[in-house]
């Protein structure tokens, strides 16, 4: 299973130097963009040849169990989209898999494109906006054969695929995510042998290039669309990680996309469990999301902020020993997003990761789904609601937590999410709440 913080830091230190600074356009959206998220490889099943399919089949260090058929989103998307609609969600995030659309170089699989057409149609018919990820860490096997991100040719091929996808889904109100969590992408490629550690700066700079060009391409083909990438926030080292990607694309972002899962504070250093992949043992730290938003609001004062991913893993669906549930996690995080908004941060959206459990890059054990699925043992792959479903539905309906809500988890003692700043300038608590509508 992948391990984030330590290697991520190493990758940051290996960063190449590419520079670009400018003033991005700001564009606030109304109403608040409540969303749910998923990704191609993790959910779809029927996996075509790709880097990840190969990692799984050759059993790299990330792989703890076989992929099987994931949760068969490929054939059950209508149900997942209907479930998202029933939550009241306004955004449905999914990935269009390059490996599926172009399984061999220059050979486009029309049936797979028709499948994505139908996904988009279902999302629109449900009254939601598609948030389309162009690259959620997966590329076709033929791209792996040519060296993956170690070759410049992949940049051109990636952009040709991006053009095809954007051209097909332009004019539909899509929000575009170019590259999912670029820093973790690089880290995973190193861990699974896609590249060697010393090649990281080249991969980083190629991801910067594809983002910058895709940004322009999308604005040319789909004028008015919102485009970004999402940063995986790692407490304490984010500035170093930003130096490998986001600092080089700051003039090519329409909003700041942030993913927040795990915090750190003087009274909570449980993030250390991430080092050996036991993410479910990490004690959630909801107030951390406030400091993540404050960090990026300070860094990009002219850009709106969007929480592209937020979620909590359980140990194979078991109740947490401390009794903290998915519903608690959701309400507590939304509370702190509302606190951020009340304190002047321009937060425009929040996606929950994920609509269903899925293949967590080598294992089904960490489960993040609002709907839980026994991918190993249930051939019917039934979607069963967790307590997060009812909680999310009322959060959306009320544009936030009920008045007077107090988080189940108390604020951290000296949060280190934004280094010393979050410790020395804690958010006033309880403090004012702004509705997210
Ligand atoms: C990724 C997802 C992953 C989630 C939970 C994010 O890093 O974008 O693919 O499942 O975190 O670990």
Tab-separated table of C-alpha atoms and ligand atoms in Angstrom:
chain	number	residue	atom	x	y	z
A	1	UNK	CA	0.000	0.000	0.000
A	2	UNK	CA	1.252	3.445	-0.779
A	3	UNK	CA	2.925	5.519	1.864
A	4	UNK	CA	2.758	9.239	1.519
A	5	UNK	CA	4.645	11.633	3.737
A	6	UNK	CA	8.244	10.465	3.956
A	7	UNK	CA	8.913	9.694	0.333
A	8	UNK	CA	6.865	12.707	-0.705
A	9	UNK	CA	9.318	14.893	1.111
A	10	UNK	CA	12.225	13.256	-0.635
A	11	UNK	CA	10.523	13.860	-3.943
A	12	UNK	CA	10.047	17.497	-3.026
A	13	UNK	CA	13.700	17.899	-2.319
A	14	UNK	CA	14.504	16.441	-5.705
A	15	UNK	CA	12.363	19.013	-7.439
A	16	UNK	CA	13.511	20.522	-10.682
A	17	UNK	CA	13.361	24.243	-11.292
A	18	UNK	CA	10.651	25.500	-13.574
A	19	UNK	CA	9.177	28.934	-12.999
A	20	UNK	CA	6.047	30.774	-13.871
A	21	UNK	CA	4.233	33.516	-12.007
A	22	UNK	CA	1.165	35.476	-12.997
A	23	UNK	CA	-2.265	36.673	-11.978
A	24	UNK	CA	-4.977	34.018	-12.384
A	25	UNK	CA	-8.617	34.811	-13.057
A	26	UNK	CA	-10.899	34.327	-10.049
A	27	UNK	CA	-14.338	32.883	-10.583
A	28	UNK	CA	-16.683	32.160	-7.706
A	29	UNK	CA	-19.519	29.720	-8.287
A	30	UNK	CA	-22.985	29.742	-6.790
A	31	UNK	CA	-24.509	27.754	-5.240
A	32	UNK	CA	-21.975	25.876	-3.142
A	33	UNK	CA	-20.595	22.907	-5.056
A	34	UNK	CA	-21.356	19.883	-2.915
A	35	UNK	CA	-19.853	16.890	-4.637
A	36	UNK	CA	-18.796	13.280	-4.465
A	37	UNK	CA	-15.689	11.826	-6.029
A	38	UNK	CA	-14.432	8.633	-7.542
A	39	UNK	CA	-11.668	7.669	-9.976
A	40	UNK	CA	-11.364	5.399	-12.997
A	41	UNK	CA	-9.009	2.569	-12.099
A	42	UNK	CA	-10.040	2.438	-8.449
A	43	UNK	CA	-13.711	1.874	-9.216
A	44	UNK	CA	-14.340	0.785	-12.770
A	45	UNK	CA	-13.180	-2.837	-12.868
A	46	UNK	CA	-12.663	-4.540	-16.283
A	47	UNK	CA	-9.232	-2.922	-16.210
A	48	UNK	CA	-7.377	-2.507	-19.499
A	49	UNK	CA	-3.591	-2.769	-19.765
A	50	UNK	CA	-2.023	0.131	-17.864
A	51	UNK	CA	0.842	1.001	-15.529
A	52	UNK	CA	-1.325	0.092	-12.523
A	53	UNK	CA	-2.650	-3.106	-14.073
A	54	UNK	CA	0.971	-4.125	-14.523
A	55	UNK	CA	1.955	-3.138	-10.977
A	56	UNK	CA	-0.915	-5.224	-9.707
A	57	UNK	CA	-0.095	-8.240	-11.850
A	58	UNK	CA	3.593	-8.176	-11.073
A	59	UNK	CA	2.958	-7.567	-7.367
A	60	UNK	CA	4.966	-4.431	-6.648
A	61	UNK	CA	5.394	-3.309	-3.047
A	62	UNK	CA	2.082	-1.376	-3.113
A	63	UNK	CA	0.064	-4.454	-3.941
A	64	UNK	CA	-1.491	-6.372	-1.065
A	65	UNK	CA	-4.312	-8.102	-2.885
A	66	UNK	CA	-5.651	-8.571	-6.398
A	67	UNK	CA	-7.717	-5.979	-8.206
A	68	UNK	CA	-10.543	-8.350	-9.104
A	69	UNK	CA	-13.289	-6.241	-10.687
A	70	UNK	CA	-13.035	-3.247	-8.340
A	71	UNK	CA	-16.630	-2.130	-7.709
A	72	UNK	CA	-17.582	-2.412	-11.392
A	73	UNK	CA	-18.376	1.264	-11.865
A	74	UNK	CA	-17.900	0.485	-15.571
A	75	UNK	CA	-21.306	-1.196	-15.528
A	76	UNK	CA	-22.905	0.207	-12.369
A	77	UNK	CA	-22.346	3.913	-12.862
A	78	UNK	CA	-26.062	4.604	-13.237
A	79	UNK	CA	-26.641	3.389	-9.681
A	80	UNK	CA	-23.729	5.392	-8.239
A	81	UNK	CA	-24.817	8.538	-10.044
A	82	UNK	CA	-28.401	8.043	-8.850
A	83	UNK	CA	-27.097	7.643	-5.296
A	84	UNK	CA	-25.125	10.868	-5.647
A	85	UNK	CA	-28.192	12.650	-6.918
A	86	UNK	CA	-30.222	11.385	-3.954
A	87	UNK	CA	-27.657	13.010	-1.669
A	88	UNK	CA	-28.388	16.327	-3.343
A	89	UNK	CA	-24.852	16.505	-4.753
A	90	UNK	CA	-24.227	19.104	-7.453
A	91	UNK	CA	-20.901	17.756	-8.691
A	92	UNK	CA	-19.915	14.235	-9.643
A	93	UNK	CA	-16.182	13.713	-10.008
A	94	UNK	CA	-14.873	10.798	-12.034
A	95	UNK	CA	-11.914	10.025	-14.280
A	96	UNK	CA	-11.811	9.350	-17.991
A	97	UNK	CA	-9.148	6.661	-18.265
A	98	UNK	CA	-6.677	7.173	-21.055
A	99	UNK	CA	-5.823	3.445	-20.928
A	100	UNK	CA	-9.439	2.587	-21.686
A	101	UNK	CA	-9.991	5.147	-24.413
A	102	UNK	CA	-6.695	4.539	-26.262
A	103	UNK	CA	-5.685	0.962	-25.407
A	104	UNK	CA	-3.135	0.889	-28.224
A	105	UNK	CA	-1.302	3.843	-29.676
A	106	UNK	CA	-3.574	5.790	-32.015
A	107	UNK	CA	-6.334	3.213	-31.635
A	108	UNK	CA	-9.409	4.717	-30.009
A	109	UNK	CA	-11.933	2.376	-28.462
A	110	UNK	CA	-15.281	3.838	-29.516
A	111	UNK	CA	-17.257	1.577	-27.190
A	112	UNK	CA	-15.331	2.902	-24.205
A	113	UNK	CA	-15.846	6.479	-25.309
A	114	UNK	CA	-19.552	5.730	-25.619
A	115	UNK	CA	-19.460	4.485	-22.028
A	116	UNK	CA	-18.017	7.825	-20.862
A	117	UNK	CA	-20.593	9.656	-22.995
A	118	UNK	CA	-23.254	7.829	-21.056
A	119	UNK	CA	-21.621	8.634	-17.714
A	120	UNK	CA	-21.620	12.317	-18.625
A	121	UNK	CA	-25.237	12.108	-19.825
A	122	UNK	CA	-26.308	10.479	-16.573
A	123	UNK	CA	-24.490	13.092	-14.498
A	124	UNK	CA	-26.129	15.928	-16.444
A	125	UNK	CA	-29.564	14.290	-16.383
A	126	UNK	CA	-29.201	14.026	-12.594
A	127	UNK	CA	-28.745	17.797	-12.468
A	128	UNK	CA	-25.050	17.577	-11.508
A	129	UNK	CA	-21.916	19.006	-13.055
A	130	UNK	CA	-19.254	16.562	-14.183
A	131	UNK	CA	-15.854	17.106	-12.621
A	132	UNK	CA	-13.579	15.232	-14.995
A	133	UNK	CA	-10.105	14.069	-14.015
A	134	UNK	CA	-7.868	13.632	-17.037
A	135	UNK	CA	-5.161	11.714	-15.176
A	136	UNK	CA	-5.714	9.903	-11.901
A	137	UNK	CA	-2.253	8.234	-11.951
A	138	UNK	CA	-3.024	5.737	-14.708
A	139	UNK	CA	-1.637	5.601	-18.238
A	140	UNK	CA	-1.897	2.943	-20.960
A	141	UNK	CA	0.434	-0.046	-21.147
A	142	UNK	CA	1.874	1.192	-24.451
A	143	UNK	CA	2.868	4.422	-22.702
A	144	UNK	CA	4.561	2.363	-19.989
A	145	UNK	CA	6.405	0.520	-22.777
A	146	UNK	CA	7.764	3.768	-24.144
A	147	UNK	CA	9.112	4.740	-20.702
A	148	UNK	CA	6.083	6.372	-19.051
A	149	UNK	CA	6.950	9.777	-17.617
A	150	UNK	CA	10.600	9.274	-18.349
A	151	UNK	CA	10.126	10.261	-21.959
A	152	UNK	CA	9.103	13.541	-23.534
A	153	UNK	CA	6.902	11.657	-26.015
A	154	UNK	CA	4.474	10.902	-23.201
A	155	UNK	CA	3.827	14.647	-22.858
A	156	UNK	CA	2.673	14.882	-26.482
A	157	UNK	CA	0.641	11.694	-26.275
A	158	UNK	CA	-0.964	12.799	-23.015
A	159	UNK	CA	-1.960	16.118	-24.557
A	160	UNK	CA	-3.382	14.437	-27.660
A	161	UNK	CA	-5.582	12.332	-25.406
A	162	UNK	CA	-6.553	15.397	-23.364
A	163	UNK	CA	-7.600	17.175	-26.554
A	164	UNK	CA	-9.808	14.240	-27.549
A	165	UNK	CA	-11.504	14.082	-24.162
A	166	UNK	CA	-11.981	17.835	-23.728
A	167	UNK	CA	-13.265	18.209	-27.277
A	168	UNK	CA	-15.835	15.522	-26.603
A	169	UNK	CA	-17.120	16.894	-23.295
A	170	UNK	CA	-16.784	20.628	-23.867
A	171	UNK	CA	-19.806	22.873	-23.446
A	172	UNK	CA	-21.320	20.712	-20.695
A	173	UNK	CA	-20.376	22.749	-17.657
A	174	UNK	CA	-17.558	20.384	-16.720
A	175	UNK	CA	-14.970	21.285	-14.104
A	176	UNK	CA	-11.596	19.918	-15.200
A	177	UNK	CA	-8.883	18.379	-13.054
A	178	UNK	CA	-5.793	17.867	-15.173
A	179	UNK	CA	-3.495	15.751	-12.972
A	180	UNK	CA	-4.643	14.273	-9.679
A	181	UNK	CA	-2.283	14.968	-6.766
A	182	UNK	CA	0.904	15.373	-8.805
A	183	UNK	CA	3.243	14.924	-5.838
A	184	UNK	CA	1.685	11.606	-4.808
A	185	UNK	CA	1.640	10.538	-8.465
A	186	UNK	CA	5.417	10.936	-8.619
A	187	UNK	CA	5.846	9.166	-5.314
A	188	UNK	CA	3.717	6.211	-6.487
A	189	UNK	CA	5.592	5.915	-9.735
A	190	UNK	CA	8.845	5.693	-7.792
A	191	UNK	CA	7.439	3.189	-5.344
A	192	UNK	CA	6.103	0.919	-8.071
A	193	UNK	CA	9.054	1.186	-10.400
A	194	UNK	CA	7.472	3.409	-13.071
A	195	UNK	CA	10.478	5.707	-12.648
A	196	UNK	CA	13.610	5.725	-10.505
A	197	UNK	CA	13.855	8.268	-7.682
A	198	UNK	CA	16.534	10.246	-9.505
A	199	UNK	CA	14.132	10.709	-12.440
A	200	UNK	CA	11.553	12.490	-10.253
A	201	UNK	CA	12.503	16.034	-11.317
A	202	UNK	CA	11.839	15.158	-14.953
A	203	UNK	CA	8.473	13.639	-14.189
A	204	UNK	CA	7.600	16.675	-12.068
A	205	UNK	CA	8.517	19.065	-14.804
A	206	UNK	CA	6.549	17.048	-17.392
A	207	UNK	CA	3.479	17.116	-15.153
A	208	UNK	CA	3.902	20.894	-14.918
A	209	UNK	CA	4.092	21.054	-18.708
A	210	UNK	CA	0.997	18.946	-19.339
A	211	UNK	CA	-0.967	20.936	-16.796
A	212	UNK	CA	0.060	24.282	-18.264
A	213	UNK	CA	-0.717	23.212	-21.830
A	214	UNK	CA	-3.931	21.448	-20.873
A	215	UNK	CA	-5.075	24.588	-19.067
A	216	UNK	CA	-4.707	26.619	-22.248
A	217	UNK	CA	-6.207	23.869	-24.380
A	218	UNK	CA	-9.273	23.563	-22.166
A	219	UNK	CA	-9.833	27.306	-22.175
A	220	UNK	CA	-9.555	27.307	-25.935
A	221	UNK	CA	-11.966	24.392	-26.466
A	222	UNK	CA	-14.289	24.885	-23.504
A	223	UNK	CA	-14.355	28.631	-22.813
A	224	UNK	CA	-15.492	29.557	-19.322
A	225	UNK	CA	-14.703	26.125	-17.867
A	226	UNK	CA	-12.959	25.937	-14.503
A	227	UNK	CA	-9.620	24.124	-14.516
A	228	UNK	CA	-7.254	23.067	-11.758
A	229	UNK	CA	-5.225	20.263	-10.268
A	230	UNK	CA	-5.646	19.051	-6.688
A	231	UNK	CA	-2.855	19.147	-4.124
A	232	UNK	CA	-2.587	16.360	-1.529
A	233	UNK	CA	-1.949	18.364	1.622
A	234	UNK	CA	0.812	16.936	3.822
A	235	UNK	CA	1.132	18.747	7.175
A	236	UNK	CA	4.330	20.620	7.789
A	237	UNK	CA	5.952	20.001	4.395
A	238	UNK	CA	3.398	21.435	2.004
A	239	UNK	CA	5.490	24.428	1.026
A	240	UNK	CA	8.277	22.082	-0.124
A	241	UNK	CA	5.753	19.956	-2.034
A	242	UNK	CA	4.207	23.031	-3.640
A	243	UNK	CA	7.649	23.889	-4.993
A	244	UNK	CA	7.471	20.779	-7.163
A	245	UNK	CA	4.195	21.608	-8.893
A	246	UNK	CA	1.708	24.202	-7.793
A	247	UNK	CA	4.224	27.034	-7.614
A	248	UNK	CA	4.911	26.469	-11.300
A	249	UNK	CA	1.285	26.572	-12.419
A	250	UNK	CA	-0.055	29.403	-10.312
A	251	UNK	CA	-1.011	31.433	-13.378
A	252	UNK	CA	-2.861	28.392	-14.781
A	253	UNK	CA	-5.384	27.711	-12.038
A	254	UNK	CA	-8.989	28.873	-11.888
A	255	UNK	CA	-9.327	27.658	-8.321
A	256	UNK	CA	-7.085	25.968	-5.781
A	257	UNK	CA	-7.973	22.282	-5.466
A	258	UNK	CA	-7.041	20.792	-2.079
A	259	UNK	CA	-7.272	17.264	-0.712
A	260	UNK	CA	-7.147	16.902	3.044
A	261	UNK	CA	-7.171	13.609	4.927
A	262	UNK	CA	-4.677	13.583	7.805
A	263	UNK	CA	-3.483	16.202	10.270
A	264	UNK	CA	-0.747	16.525	12.852
A	265	UNK	CA	-0.602	18.317	16.180
A	266	UNK	CA	1.121	18.115	19.530
A	267	UNK	CA	-1.689	15.879	20.791
A	268	UNK	CA	-2.056	13.850	17.585
A	269	UNK	CA	0.964	12.406	15.849
A	270	UNK	CA	-0.962	9.347	14.685
A	271	UNK	CA	-0.247	10.229	11.031
A	272	UNK	CA	2.873	8.161	11.568
A	273	UNK	CA	0.679	5.112	10.836
A	274	UNK	CA	0.632	6.253	7.215
A	275	UNK	CA	4.275	5.264	6.934
A	276	UNK	CA	3.348	1.593	6.874
A	277	UNK	CA	0.027	2.105	5.124
A	278	UNK	CA	-2.271	1.732	8.160
A	279	UNK	CA	-4.240	4.864	7.380
A	280	UNK	CA	-7.312	3.702	9.304
A	281	UNK	CA	-5.294	3.987	12.533
A	282	UNK	CA	-4.787	7.714	12.052
A	283	UNK	CA	-6.892	9.795	14.397
A	284	UNK	CA	-8.815	12.275	12.215
A	285	UNK	CA	-8.135	15.948	12.841
A	286	UNK	CA	-11.046	17.899	11.381
A	287	UNK	CA	-9.831	21.378	12.299
A	288	UNK	CA	-6.838	20.753	10.037
A	289	UNK	CA	-8.990	21.491	7.009
A	290	UNK	CA	-9.373	25.064	8.295
A	291	UNK	CA	-5.596	25.553	8.315
A	292	UNK	CA	-5.231	23.986	4.877
A	293	UNK	CA	-7.749	26.473	3.524
A	294	UNK	CA	-6.068	29.336	5.374
A	295	UNK	CA	-2.675	28.308	3.998
A	296	UNK	CA	-3.891	28.342	0.396
A	297	UNK	CA	-6.004	31.490	0.862
A	298	UNK	CA	-2.828	33.232	2.010
A	299	UNK	CA	-0.842	31.815	-0.859
A	300	UNK	CA	-3.441	32.487	-3.564
A	301	UNK	CA	-5.484	35.442	-2.285
A	302	UNK	CA	-7.220	35.923	-5.643
A	303	UNK	CA	-8.342	32.340	-6.156
A	304	UNK	CA	-11.364	30.502	-4.821
A	305	UNK	CA	-10.713	27.283	-2.901
A	306	UNK	CA	-12.304	23.912	-3.567
A	307	UNK	CA	-11.913	20.827	-1.349
A	308	UNK	CA	-11.607	18.283	-4.151
A	309	UNK	CA	-11.212	15.336	-1.745
A	310	UNK	CA	-11.950	14.784	1.937
A	311	UNK	CA	-12.651	11.442	3.549
A	312	UNK	CA	-11.843	8.860	6.200
A	313	UNK	CA	-10.690	5.255	5.849
A	314	UNK	CA	-12.061	2.544	8.081
A	315	UNK	CA	-10.373	-0.796	8.658
A	316	UNK	CA	-12.263	-2.914	6.166
A	317	UNK	CA	-15.549	-1.286	7.127
A	318	UNK	CA	-15.210	-2.027	10.845
A	319	UNK	CA	-16.285	0.593	13.372
A	320	UNK	CA	-13.386	2.672	14.617
A	321	UNK	CA	-12.293	1.770	18.156
A	322	UNK	CA	-12.990	5.354	19.282
A	323	UNK	CA	-16.561	5.173	17.940
A	324	UNK	CA	-15.998	8.067	15.508
A	325	UNK	CA	-18.213	7.451	12.491
A	326	UNK	CA	-18.228	8.605	8.898
A	327	UNK	CA	-21.152	10.879	9.738
A	328	UNK	CA	-19.139	12.465	12.571
A	329	UNK	CA	-16.171	12.903	10.261
A	330	UNK	CA	-18.281	14.560	7.608
A	331	UNK	CA	-20.083	16.949	9.924
A	332	UNK	CA	-16.891	17.901	11.752
A	333	UNK	CA	-15.038	18.675	8.518
A	334	UNK	CA	-17.920	20.646	7.066
A	335	UNK	CA	-18.107	22.589	10.334
A	336	UNK	CA	-14.495	23.696	9.850
A	337	UNK	CA	-15.092	24.553	6.206
A	338	UNK	CA	-17.919	26.795	7.412
A	339	UNK	CA	-15.605	28.325	9.985
A	340	UNK	CA	-13.122	29.025	7.200
A	341	UNK	CA	-15.785	30.672	5.121
A	342	UNK	CA	-16.945	32.775	8.054
A	343	UNK	CA	-13.357	33.954	8.476
A	344	UNK	CA	-13.265	35.195	4.894
A	345	UNK	CA	-11.932	32.242	2.924
A	346	UNK	CA	-13.594	31.904	-0.464
A	347	UNK	CA	-14.516	28.211	-0.399
A	348	UNK	CA	-16.695	27.235	-3.350
A	349	UNK	CA	-16.933	23.448	-3.141
A	350	UNK	CA	-16.436	20.278	-1.140
A	351	UNK	CA	-16.255	16.741	-2.559
A	352	UNK	CA	-16.496	13.702	-0.397
A	353	UNK	CA	-14.078	10.880	-1.212
A	354	UNK	CA	-15.657	8.577	-2.130
A	355	UNK	CA	-19.169	7.705	-3.266
A	356	UNK	CA	-18.319	3.979	-2.814
A	357	UNK	CA	-15.483	1.938	-1.391
A	358	UNK	CA	-12.903	1.142	-4.033
A	359	UNK	CA	-9.442	-0.274	-4.746
A	360	UNK	CA	-7.123	1.814	-2.602
A	361	UNK	CA	-4.081	1.384	-4.847
A	362	UNK	CA	-3.292	-2.186	-3.851
A	363	UNK	CA	-5.822	-3.000	-1.149
A	364	UNK	CA	-9.539	-3.064	-0.414
A	365	UNK	CA	-8.863	-2.783	3.296
A	366	UNK	CA	-9.012	1.019	3.706
A	367	UNK	CA	-12.639	1.883	2.980
A	368	UNK	CA	-13.649	5.451	2.247
A	369	UNK	CA	-17.124	4.985	0.764
A	370	UNK	CA	-20.347	6.697	1.693
A	371	UNK	CA	-21.683	3.439	0.306
A	372	UNK	CA	-19.742	0.390	1.366
A	373	UNK	CA	-19.081	-2.491	-1.033
A	374	UNK	CA	-17.591	-5.891	-0.182
A	375	UNK	CA	-15.432	-6.021	-3.272
A	376	UNK	CA	-13.742	-9.278	-2.216
A	377	UNK	CA	-16.676	-11.302	-1.075
A	378	UNK	CA	-19.905	-10.008	-2.603
A	379	UNK	CA	-20.280	-11.052	-6.235
A	380	UNK	CA	-23.297	-8.739	-6.519
A	381	UNK	CA	-21.149	-5.767	-5.398
A	382	UNK	CA	-24.102	-4.308	-3.528
A	383	UNK	CA	-23.816	-0.694	-2.435
A	384	UNK	CA	-24.832	-0.453	1.234
A	385	UNK	CA	-25.255	2.990	2.808
A	386	UNK	CA	-23.067	3.954	5.768
A	387	UNK	CA	-24.251	6.542	8.275
A	388	UNK	CA	-22.420	9.057	6.088
A	389	UNK	CA	-25.251	8.958	3.549
A	390	UNK	CA	-27.933	10.456	5.784
A	391	UNK	CA	-25.396	12.874	7.240
A	392	UNK	CA	-24.293	14.125	3.836
A	393	UNK	CA	-27.867	14.479	2.644
A	394	UNK	CA	-28.725	16.760	5.558
A	395	UNK	CA	-25.509	18.736	5.220
A	396	UNK	CA	-26.333	19.475	1.594
A	397	UNK	CA	-29.964	20.263	2.379
A	398	UNK	CA	-28.962	22.644	5.173
A	399	UNK	CA	-25.908	24.078	3.390
A	400	UNK	CA	-23.861	23.022	6.392
A	401	UNK	CA	-24.167	21.763	9.933
A	402	UNK	CA	-27.178	22.679	12.080
A	403	UNK	CA	-26.916	25.885	14.099
A	404	UNK	CA	-25.167	25.282	17.388
A	405	UNK	CA	-23.330	22.178	16.145
A	406	UNK	CA	-20.178	21.407	18.122
A	407	UNK	CA	-17.679	19.036	16.502
A	408	UNK	CA	-17.333	15.586	18.040
A	409	UNK	CA	-13.543	15.935	17.825
A	410	UNK	CA	-12.210	18.870	19.789
A	411	UNK	CA	-9.761	21.208	18.047
A	412	UNK	CA	-6.171	20.012	18.135
A	413	UNK	CA	-3.766	21.178	20.803
A	414	UNK	CA	-1.197	23.126	18.795
A	415	UNK	CA	-2.081	22.080	15.246
A	416	UNK	CA	0.983	21.607	13.076
A	417	UNK	CA	-1.007	21.334	9.854
A	418	UNK	CA	0.316	24.695	8.731
A	419	UNK	CA	3.529	24.461	10.735
A	420	UNK	CA	3.886	26.912	13.591
A	421	UNK	CA	1.310	29.274	12.121
A	422	UNK	CA	-1.586	26.938	12.940
A	423	UNK	CA	-0.192	26.414	16.452
A	424	UNK	CA	0.445	30.061	17.225
A	425	UNK	CA	-2.692	31.430	15.499
A	426	UNK	CA	-5.395	28.864	16.254
A	427	UNK	CA	-8.845	29.500	14.788
A	428	UNK	CA	-11.076	31.142	17.397
A	429	UNK	CA	-13.318	28.383	18.695
A	430	UNK	CA	-16.271	27.937	18.575
A	431	UNK	CA	-16.382	31.106	16.471
A	432	UNK	CA	-18.808	32.186	13.737
A	433	UNK	CA	-20.146	29.822	11.077
A	434	UNK	CA	-21.079	30.814	7.526
A	435	UNK	CA	-23.662	28.814	5.584
A	436	UNK	CA	-22.127	27.319	2.469
A	437	UNK	CA	-24.993	28.251	0.136
B	1	LIG	C1	-6.303	9.986	-4.065
B	1	LIG	C2	-7.280	8.841	-4.109
B	1	LIG	C3	-7.177	7.996	-2.855
B	1	LIG	C4	-7.465	8.870	-1.662
B	1	LIG	C5	-7.462	8.154	-0.326
B	1	LIG	C6	-6.128	10.577	-2.722
B	1	LIG	O1	-4.754	10.625	-2.492
B	1	LIG	O2	-6.587	10.922	-5.057
B	1	LIG	O3	-7.034	8.109	-5.259
B	1	LIG	O4	-8.017	6.894	-2.887
B	1	LIG	O5	-6.520	9.903	-1.594
B	1	LIG	O6	-6.205	7.693	0.004
